[in-house]
Amino acid sequence: AAQPAAFDQRQFRDAMGGFASGITIITTHGPDGPVGFTCQSFTSISVDPPLISFSISRTSKSLAALRAHGRVVVNFLSAPQQALSGQFARSGTDKWAGVTWRPSEVNGAPTLDDVTGWVAGEIVQEVEAGDHLILLVAVAGISTDRRRPPLLFFRGAYRELASPPDEGVVGAR
């Protein structure tokens, strides 16, 4: 059997960048107000029961708030929210400056305005995964706005869909 070729961290990052992903902002509450961070590692896990997951760096300043509050909203960013993605990706700044949001009716965690949708739920499990943790979330509510095109990331750059999205809003539960 042939041995796999050796690769370094930069080559690994470049290869993973060949997979287009949506951009989310994970939100919860902390002791001093809302907490949030930009996240690409979001995925749907199960329909029955409804489960999602995302990963977070073990060194993230948001991790303590996620563990303490336990309730999250995964906000799916729309194409015009590229600056918001960058704002929530930076550490040591006021991420919430100029951000409009409201508490989720489902669990109280912040839902951001003008997103393509969101999923709200409660963290039910942590899975060790190298320098990250994978958080498994039981879904309690959803919302989708099909009129808004998604913000995508591919090969190190933000992208948008070439065709317009379907119209319509699917309500929250």
JSON list of C-alpha atoms in Angstrom, two decimals:
[
{"chain": "A", "resi": 1, "resn": "ALA", "atom": "CA", "xyz": [0.00, 0.00, 0.00]},
{"chain": "A", "resi": 2, "resn": "ALA", "atom": "CA", "xyz": [1.22, 3.49, -0.87]},
{"chain": "A", "resi": 3, "resn": "GLN", "atom": "CA", "xyz": [2.09, 5.78, 2.02]},
{"chain": "A", "resi": 4, "resn": "PRO", "atom": "CA", "xyz": [0.13, 9.03, 2.23]},
{"chain": "A", "resi": 5, "resn": "ALA", "atom": "CA", "xyz": [2.11, 12.12, 1.34]},
{"chain": "A", "resi": 6, "resn": "ALA", "atom": "CA", "xyz": [3.28, 14.27, 4.24]},
{"chain": "A", "resi": 7, "resn": "PHE", "atom": "CA", "xyz": [1.68, 17.69, 4.58]},
{"chain": "A", "resi": 8, "resn": "ASP", "atom": "CA", "xyz": [2.01, 20.69, 6.88]},
{"chain": "A", "resi": 9, "resn": "GLN", "atom": "CA", "xyz": [-0.64, 22.84, 8.57]},
{"chain": "A", "resi": 10, "resn": "ARG", "atom": "CA", "xyz": [-0.71, 25.39, 5.72]},
{"chain": "A", "resi": 11, "resn": "GLN", "atom": "CA", "xyz": [-1.31, 22.65, 3.13]},
{"chain": "A", "resi": 12, "resn": "PHE", "atom": "CA", "xyz": [-4.05, 21.19, 5.33]},
{"chain": "A", "resi": 13, "resn": "ARG", "atom": "CA", "xyz": [-5.75, 24.60, 5.65]},
{"chain": "A", "resi": 14, "resn": "ASP", "atom": "CA", "xyz": [-5.51, 25.16, 1.89]},
{"chain": "A", "resi": 15, "resn": "ALA", "atom": "CA", "xyz": [-7.04, 21.75, 1.17]},
{"chain": "A", "resi": 16, "resn": "MET", "atom": "CA", "xyz": [-9.91, 22.35, 3.64]},
{"chain": "A", "resi": 17, "resn": "GLY", "atom": "CA", "xyz": [-10.49, 25.75, 2.01]},
{"chain": "A", "resi": 18, "resn": "GLY", "atom": "CA", "xyz": [-11.57, 23.86, -1.12]},
{"chain": "A", "resi": 19, "resn": "PHE", "atom": "CA", "xyz": [-14.84, 23.05, 0.66]},
{"chain": "A", "resi": 20, "resn": "ALA", "atom": "CA", "xyz": [-17.32, 25.93, 0.50]},
{"chain": "A", "resi": 21, "resn": "SER", "atom": "CA", "xyz": [-19.09, 26.61, 3.78]},
{"chain": "A", "resi": 22, "resn": "GLY", "atom": "CA", "xyz": [-21.69, 28.94, 5.14]},
{"chain": "A", "resi": 23, "resn": "ILE", "atom": "CA", "xyz": [-20.78, 31.44, 7.83]},
{"chain": "A", "resi": 24, "resn": "THR", "atom": "CA", "xyz": [-22.52, 31.45, 11.18]},
{"chain": "A", "resi": 25, "resn": "ILE", "atom": "CA", "xyz": [-22.31, 33.48, 14.35]},
{"chain": "A", "resi": 26, "resn": "ILE", "atom": "CA", "xyz": [-22.90, 31.42, 17.47]},
{"chain": "A", "resi": 27, "resn": "THR", "atom": "CA", "xyz": [-24.51, 33.47, 20.27]},
{"chain": "A", "resi": 28, "resn": "THR", "atom": "CA", "xyz": [-25.29, 32.98, 23.95]},
{"chain": "A", "resi": 29, "resn": "HIS", "atom": "CA", "xyz": [-25.33, 35.06, 27.12]},
{"chain": "A", "resi": 30, "resn": "GLY", "atom": "CA", "xyz": [-22.40, 35.78, 29.40]},
{"chain": "A", "resi": 31, "resn": "PRO", "atom": "CA", "xyz": [-22.16, 37.39, 32.81]},
{"chain": "A", "resi": 32, "resn": "ASP", "atom": "CA", "xyz": [-21.72, 40.85, 31.23]},
{"chain": "A", "resi": 33, "resn": "GLY", "atom": "CA", "xyz": [-24.14, 40.59, 28.30]},
{"chain": "A", "resi": 34, "resn": "PRO", "atom": "CA", "xyz": [-24.36, 38.82, 24.95]},
{"chain": "A", "resi": 35, "resn": "VAL", "atom": "CA", "xyz": [-21.46, 36.68, 23.70]},
{"chain": "A", "resi": 36, "resn": "GLY", "atom": "CA", "xyz": [-20.79, 35.55, 20.14]},
{"chain": "A", "resi": 37, "resn": "PHE", "atom": "CA", "xyz": [-18.20, 34.34, 17.66]},
{"chain": "A", "resi": 38, "resn": "THR", "atom": "CA", "xyz": [-17.92, 33.60, 13.95]},
{"chain": "A", "resi": 39, "resn": "CYS", "atom": "CA", "xyz": [-18.00, 29.88, 13.14]},
{"chain": "A", "resi": 40, "resn": "GLN", "atom": "CA", "xyz": [-17.71, 27.88, 9.91]},
{"chain": "A", "resi": 41, "resn": "SER", "atom": "CA", "xyz": [-17.72, 24.44, 11.53]},
{"chain": "A", "resi": 42, "resn": "PHE", "atom": "CA", "xyz": [-21.50, 24.10, 11.81]},
{"chain": "A", "resi": 43, "resn": "THR", "atom": "CA", "xyz": [-23.42, 21.05, 10.61]},
{"chain": "A", "resi": 44, "resn": "SER", "atom": "CA", "xyz": [-26.77, 19.31, 10.90]},
{"chain": "A", "resi": 45, "resn": "ILE", "atom": "CA", "xyz": [-26.39, 15.95, 12.65]},
{"chain": "A", "resi": 46, "resn": "SER", "atom": "CA", "xyz": [-29.81, 14.32, 13.03]},
{"chain": "A", "resi": 47, "resn": "VAL", "atom": "CA", "xyz": [-33.44, 14.90, 12.06]},
{"chain": "A", "resi": 48, "resn": "ASP", "atom": "CA", "xyz": [-34.91, 12.57, 14.71]},
{"chain": "A", "resi": 49, "resn": "PRO", "atom": "CA", "xyz": [-34.16, 13.90, 17.23]},
{"chain": "A", "resi": 50, "resn": "PRO", "atom": "CA", "xyz": [-33.16, 17.27, 15.71]},
{"chain": "A", "resi": 51, "resn": "LEU", "atom": "CA", "xyz": [-29.46, 17.77, 16.52]},
{"chain": "A", "resi": 52, "resn": "ILE", "atom": "CA", "xyz": [-26.77, 20.13, 15.23]},
{"chain": "A", "resi": 53, "resn": "SER", "atom": "CA", "xyz": [-23.12, 20.62, 16.07]},
{"chain": "A", "resi": 54, "resn": "PHE", "atom": "CA", "xyz": [-20.36, 23.18, 15.85]},
{"chain": "A", "resi": 55, "resn": "SER", "atom": "CA", "xyz": [-16.79, 23.29, 17.04]},
{"chain": "A", "resi": 56, "resn": "ILE", "atom": "CA", "xyz": [-14.98, 25.84, 19.15]},
{"chain": "A", "resi": 57, "resn": "SER", "atom": "CA", "xyz": [-11.32, 26.29, 19.99]},
{"chain": "A", "resi": 58, "resn": "ARG", "atom": "CA", "xyz": [-10.38, 25.23, 23.50]},
{"chain": "A", "resi": 59, "resn": "THR", "atom": "CA", "xyz": [-8.79, 28.68, 23.93]},
{"chain": "A", "resi": 60, "resn": "SER", "atom": "CA", "xyz": [-11.88, 30.66, 22.85]},
{"chain": "A", "resi": 61, "resn": "LYS", "atom": "CA", "xyz": [-12.98, 33.36, 25.29]},
{"chain": "A", "resi": 62, "resn": "SER", "atom": "CA", "xyz": [-16.60, 32.41, 24.46]},
{"chain": "A", "resi": 63, "resn": "LEU", "atom": "CA", "xyz": [-16.30, 28.84, 25.73]},
{"chain": "A", "resi": 64, "resn": "ALA", "atom": "CA", "xyz": [-16.94, 29.65, 29.41]},
{"chain": "A", "resi": 65, "resn": "ALA", "atom": "CA", "xyz": [-20.16, 31.51, 28.55]},
{"chain": "A", "resi": 66, "resn": "LEU", "atom": "CA", "xyz": [-21.37, 28.65, 26.34]},
{"chain": "A", "resi": 67, "resn": "ARG", "atom": "CA", "xyz": [-20.80, 26.16, 29.14]},
{"chain": "A", "resi": 68, "resn": "ALA", "atom": "CA", "xyz": [-22.40, 28.39, 31.79]},
{"chain": "A", "resi": 69, "resn": "HIS", "atom": "CA", "xyz": [-25.51, 29.39, 29.82]},
{"chain": "A", "resi": 70, "resn": "GLY", "atom": "CA", "xyz": [-25.89, 26.18, 27.82]},
{"chain": "A", "resi": 71, "resn": "ARG", "atom": "CA", "xyz": [-28.37, 27.74, 25.39]},
{"chain": "A", "resi": 72, "resn": "VAL", "atom": "CA", "xyz": [-27.27, 28.96, 21.98]},
{"chain": "A", "resi": 73, "resn": "VAL", "atom": "CA", "xyz": [-28.49, 30.37, 18.70]},
{"chain": "A", "resi": 74, "resn": "VAL", "atom": "CA", "xyz": [-26.64, 29.57, 15.48]},
{"chain": "A", "resi": 75, "resn": "ASN", "atom": "CA", "xyz": [-27.26, 32.57, 13.20]},
{"chain": "A", "resi": 76, "resn": "PHE", "atom": "CA", "xyz": [-26.78, 31.91, 9.46]},
{"chain": "A", "resi": 77, "resn": "LEU", "atom": "CA", "xyz": [-25.26, 35.04, 7.93]},
{"chain": "A", "resi": 78, "resn": "SER", "atom": "CA", "xyz": [-26.67, 36.60, 4.77]},
{"chain": "A", "resi": 79, "resn": "ALA", "atom": "CA", "xyz": [-24.52, 37.91, 1.92]},
{"chain": "A", "resi": 80, "resn": "PRO", "atom": "CA", "xyz": [-24.61, 41.57, 3.07]},
{"chain": "A", "resi": 81, "resn": "GLN", "atom": "CA", "xyz": [-23.25, 40.57, 6.51]},
{"chain": "A", "resi": 82, "resn": "GLN", "atom": "CA", "xyz": [-19.63, 40.02, 5.51]},
{"chain": "A", "resi": 83, "resn": "ALA", "atom": "CA", "xyz": [-18.45, 42.85, 7.81]},
{"chain": "A", "resi": 84, "resn": "LEU", "atom": "CA", "xyz": [-20.38, 41.29, 10.70]},
{"chain": "A", "resi": 85, "resn": "SER", "atom": "CA", "xyz": [-18.53, 38.01, 10.12]},
{"chain": "A", "resi": 86, "resn": "GLY", "atom": "CA", "xyz": [-15.22, 39.83, 10.48]},
{"chain": "A", "resi": 87, "resn": "GLN", "atom": "CA", "xyz": [-16.43, 41.79, 13.49]},
{"chain": "A", "resi": 88, "resn": "PHE", "atom": "CA", "xyz": [-17.32, 38.62, 15.42]},
{"chain": "A", "resi": 89, "resn": "ALA", "atom": "CA", "xyz": [-14.11, 36.85, 14.33]},
{"chain": "A", "resi": 90, "resn": "ARG", "atom": "CA", "xyz": [-11.90, 39.37, 16.14]},
{"chain": "A", "resi": 91, "resn": "SER", "atom": "CA", "xyz": [-10.98, 39.05, 19.79]},
{"chain": "A", "resi": 92, "resn": "GLY", "atom": "CA", "xyz": [-10.56, 41.94, 22.19]},
{"chain": "A", "resi": 93, "resn": "THR", "atom": "CA", "xyz": [-13.06, 44.30, 20.52]},
{"chain": "A", "resi": 94, "resn": "ASP", "atom": "CA", "xyz": [-16.70, 45.17, 21.20]},
{"chain": "A", "resi": 95, "resn": "LYS", "atom": "CA", "xyz": [-18.23, 42.60, 18.87]},
{"chain": "A", "resi": 96, "resn": "TRP", "atom": "CA", "xyz": [-21.74, 43.88, 19.57]},
{"chain": "A", "resi": 97, "resn": "ALA", "atom": "CA", "xyz": [-21.13, 47.54, 18.57]},
{"chain": "A", "resi": 98, "resn": "GLY", "atom": "CA", "xyz": [-23.86, 48.54, 16.11]},
{"chain": "A", "resi": 99, "resn": "VAL", "atom": "CA", "xyz": [-25.39, 45.04, 16.04]},
{"chain": "A", "resi": 100, "resn": "THR", "atom": "CA", "xyz": [-29.17, 44.73, 16.14]},
{"chain": "A", "resi": 101, "resn": "TRP", "atom": "CA", "xyz": [-30.53, 41.62, 17.83]},
{"chain": "A", "resi": 102, "resn": "ARG", "atom": "CA", "xyz": [-33.30, 40.32, 20.04]},
{"chain": "A", "resi": 103, "resn": "PRO", "atom": "CA", "xyz": [-33.56, 37.44, 22.50]},
{"chain": "A", "resi": 104, "resn": "SER", "atom": "CA", "xyz": [-34.79, 34.21, 20.94]},
{"chain": "A", "resi": 105, "resn": "GLU", "atom": "CA", "xyz": [-38.32, 33.35, 22.00]},
{"chain": "A", "resi": 106, "resn": "VAL", "atom": "CA", "xyz": [-37.11, 29.77, 22.22]},
{"chain": "A", "resi": 107, "resn": "ASN", "atom": "CA", "xyz": [-34.20, 30.04, 24.66]},
{"chain": "A", "resi": 108, "resn": "GLY", "atom": "CA", "xyz": [-33.32, 33.72, 25.22]},
{"chain": "A", "resi": 109, "resn": "ALA", "atom": "CA", "xyz": [-29.99, 33.61, 23.36]},
{"chain": "A", "resi": 110, "resn": "PRO", "atom": "CA", "xyz": [-29.40, 36.46, 20.88]},
{"chain": "A", "resi": 111, "resn": "THR", "atom": "CA", "xyz": [-30.85, 36.19, 17.36]},
{"chain": "A", "resi": 112, "resn": "LEU", "atom": "CA", "xyz": [-29.23, 38.61, 14.93]},
{"chain": "A", "resi": 113, "resn": "ASP", "atom": "CA", "xyz": [-31.30, 40.73, 12.55]},
{"chain": "A", "resi": 114, "resn": "ASP", "atom": "CA", "xyz": [-31.14, 40.19, 8.77]},
{"chain": "A", "resi": 115, "resn": "VAL", "atom": "CA", "xyz": [-29.77, 36.62, 8.83]},
{"chain": "A", "resi": 116, "resn": "THR", "atom": "CA", "xyz": [-30.91, 33.91, 6.41]},
{"chain": "A", "resi": 117, "resn": "GLY", "atom": "CA", "xyz": [-32.09, 31.89, 9.39]},
{"chain": "A", "resi": 118, "resn": "TRP", "atom": "CA", "xyz": [-31.21, 30.55, 12.80]},
{"chain": "A", "resi": 119, "resn": "VAL", "atom": "CA", "xyz": [-31.34, 27.43, 14.92]},
{"chain": "A", "resi": 120, "resn": "ALA", "atom": "CA", "xyz": [-31.82, 27.66, 18.69]},
{"chain": "A", "resi": 121, "resn": "GLY", "atom": "CA", "xyz": [-31.16, 24.94, 21.22]},
{"chain": "A", "resi": 122, "resn": "GLU", "atom": "CA", "xyz": [-29.34, 23.65, 24.25]},
{"chain": "A", "resi": 123, "resn": "ILE", "atom": "CA", "xyz": [-25.87, 22.12, 24.40]},
{"chain": "A", "resi": 124, "resn": "VAL", "atom": "CA", "xyz": [-26.23, 18.46, 25.37]},
{"chain": "A", "resi": 125, "resn": "GLN", "atom": "CA", "xyz": [-22.71, 17.10, 24.88]},
{"chain": "A", "resi": 126, "resn": "GLU", "atom": "CA", "xyz": [-19.06, 18.07, 24.38]},
{"chain": "A", "resi": 127, "resn": "VAL", "atom": "CA", "xyz": [-16.75, 15.88, 22.32]},
{"chain": "A", "resi": 128, "resn": "GLU", "atom": "CA", "xyz": [-12.95, 16.16, 22.55]},
{"chain": "A", "resi": 129, "resn": "ALA", "atom": "CA", "xyz": [-11.46, 16.92, 19.12]},
{"chain": "A", "resi": 130, "resn": "GLY", "atom": "CA", "xyz": [-7.80, 17.91, 19.13]},
{"chain": "A", "resi": 131, "resn": "ASP", "atom": "CA", "xyz": [-7.39, 21.64, 19.73]},
{"chain": "A", "resi": 132, "resn": "HIS", "atom": "CA", "xyz": [-11.18, 22.09, 19.51]},
{"chain": "A", "resi": 133, "resn": "LEU", "atom": "CA", "xyz": [-14.32, 20.82, 21.20]},
{"chain": "A", "resi": 134, "resn": "ILE", "atom": "CA", "xyz": [-17.36, 19.70, 19.22]},
{"chain": "A", "resi": 135, "resn": "LEU", "atom": "CA", "xyz": [-20.58, 20.84, 20.88]},
{"chain": "A", "resi": 136, "resn": "LEU", "atom": "CA", "xyz": [-23.74, 18.84, 20.21]},
{"chain": "A", "resi": 137, "resn": "VAL", "atom": "CA", "xyz": [-26.95, 20.88, 20.44]},
{"chain": "A", "resi": 138, "resn": "ALA", "atom": "CA", "xyz": [-30.55, 19.67, 20.82]},
{"chain": "A", "resi": 139, "resn": "VAL", "atom": "CA", "xyz": [-32.65, 21.91, 18.56]},
{"chain": "A", "resi": 140, "resn": "ALA", "atom": "CA", "xyz": [-35.67, 23.61, 20.13]},
{"chain": "A", "resi": 141, "resn": "GLY", "atom": "CA", "xyz": [-36.55, 26.17, 17.44]},
{"chain": "A", "resi": 142, "resn": "ILE", "atom": "CA", "xyz": [-35.76, 27.28, 13.89]},
{"chain": "A", "resi": 143, "resn": "SER", "atom": "CA", "xyz": [-36.36, 30.16, 11.51]},
{"chain": "A", "resi": 144, "resn": "THR", "atom": "CA", "xyz": [-35.52, 30.60, 7.84]},
{"chain": "A", "resi": 145, "resn": "ASP", "atom": "CA", "xyz": [-35.82, 33.62, 5.55]},
{"chain": "A", "resi": 146, "resn": "ARG", "atom": "CA", "xyz": [-35.52, 32.27, 2.00]},
{"chain": "A", "resi": 147, "resn": "ARG", "atom": "CA", "xyz": [-35.46, 35.78, 0.53]},
{"chain": "A", "resi": 148, "resn": "ARG", "atom": "CA", "xyz": [-31.95, 36.43, 1.84]},
{"chain": "A", "resi": 149, "resn": "PRO", "atom": "CA", "xyz": [-28.93, 34.96, 0.01]},
{"chain": "A", "resi": 150, "resn": "PRO", "atom": "CA", "xyz": [-26.31, 33.26, 2.21]},
{"chain": "A", "resi": 151, "resn": "LEU", "atom": "CA", "xyz": [-22.78, 34.41, 2.93]},
{"chain": "A", "resi": 152, "resn": "LEU", "atom": "CA", "xyz": [-20.31, 31.72, 1.85]},
{"chain": "A", "resi": 153, "resn": "PHE", "atom": "CA", "xyz": [-16.58, 31.17, 2.31]},
{"chain": "A", "resi": 154, "resn": "PHE", "atom": "CA", "xyz": [-14.46, 29.36, -0.28]},
{"chain": "A", "resi": 155, "resn": "ARG", "atom": "CA", "xyz": [-10.68, 29.25, -0.83]},
{"chain": "A", "resi": 156, "resn": "GLY", "atom": "CA", "xyz": [-9.94, 32.03, 1.62]},
{"chain": "A", "resi": 157, "resn": "ALA", "atom": "CA", "xyz": [-12.55, 34.51, 0.39]},
{"chain": "A", "resi": 158, "resn": "TYR", "atom": "CA", "xyz": [-16.20, 35.41, 0.95]},
{"chain": "A", "resi": 159, "resn": "ARG", "atom": "CA", "xyz": [-18.51, 34.38, -1.89]},
{"chain": "A", "resi": 160, "resn": "GLU", "atom": "CA", "xyz": [-22.14, 34.80, -2.88]},
{"chain": "A", "resi": 161, "resn": "LEU", "atom": "CA", "xyz": [-24.52, 32.60, -4.85]},
{"chain": "A", "resi": 162, "resn": "ALA", "atom": "CA", "xyz": [-24.85, 33.50, -8.52]},
{"chain": "A", "resi": 163, "resn": "SER", "atom": "CA", "xyz": [-28.63, 32.95, -8.62]},
{"chain": "A", "resi": 164, "resn": "PRO", "atom": "CA", "xyz": [-31.25, 34.61, -6.42]},
{"chain": "A", "resi": 165, "resn": "PRO", "atom": "CA", "xyz": [-32.74, 32.57, -3.55]},
{"chain": "A", "resi": 166, "resn": "ASP", "atom": "CA", "xyz": [-36.34, 31.36, -3.40]},
{"chain": "A", "resi": 167, "resn": "GLU", "atom": "CA", "xyz": [-38.78, 33.75, -1.80]},
{"chain": "A", "resi": 168, "resn": "GLY", "atom": "CA", "xyz": [-40.54, 33.13, 1.48]},
{"chain": "A", "resi": 169, "resn": "VAL", "atom": "CA", "xyz": [-40.14, 32.95, 5.21]},
{"chain": "A", "resi": 170, "resn": "VAL", "atom": "CA", "xyz": [-40.49, 29.80, 7.27]},
{"chain": "A", "resi": 171, "resn": "GLY", "atom": "CA", "xyz": [-41.54, 30.73, 10.81]},
{"chain": "A", "resi": 172, "resn": "ALA", "atom": "CA", "xyz": [-39.97, 30.08, 14.16]},
{"chain": "A", "resi": 173, "resn": "ARG", "atom": "CA", "xyz": [-41.14, 27.46, 16.54]}
]
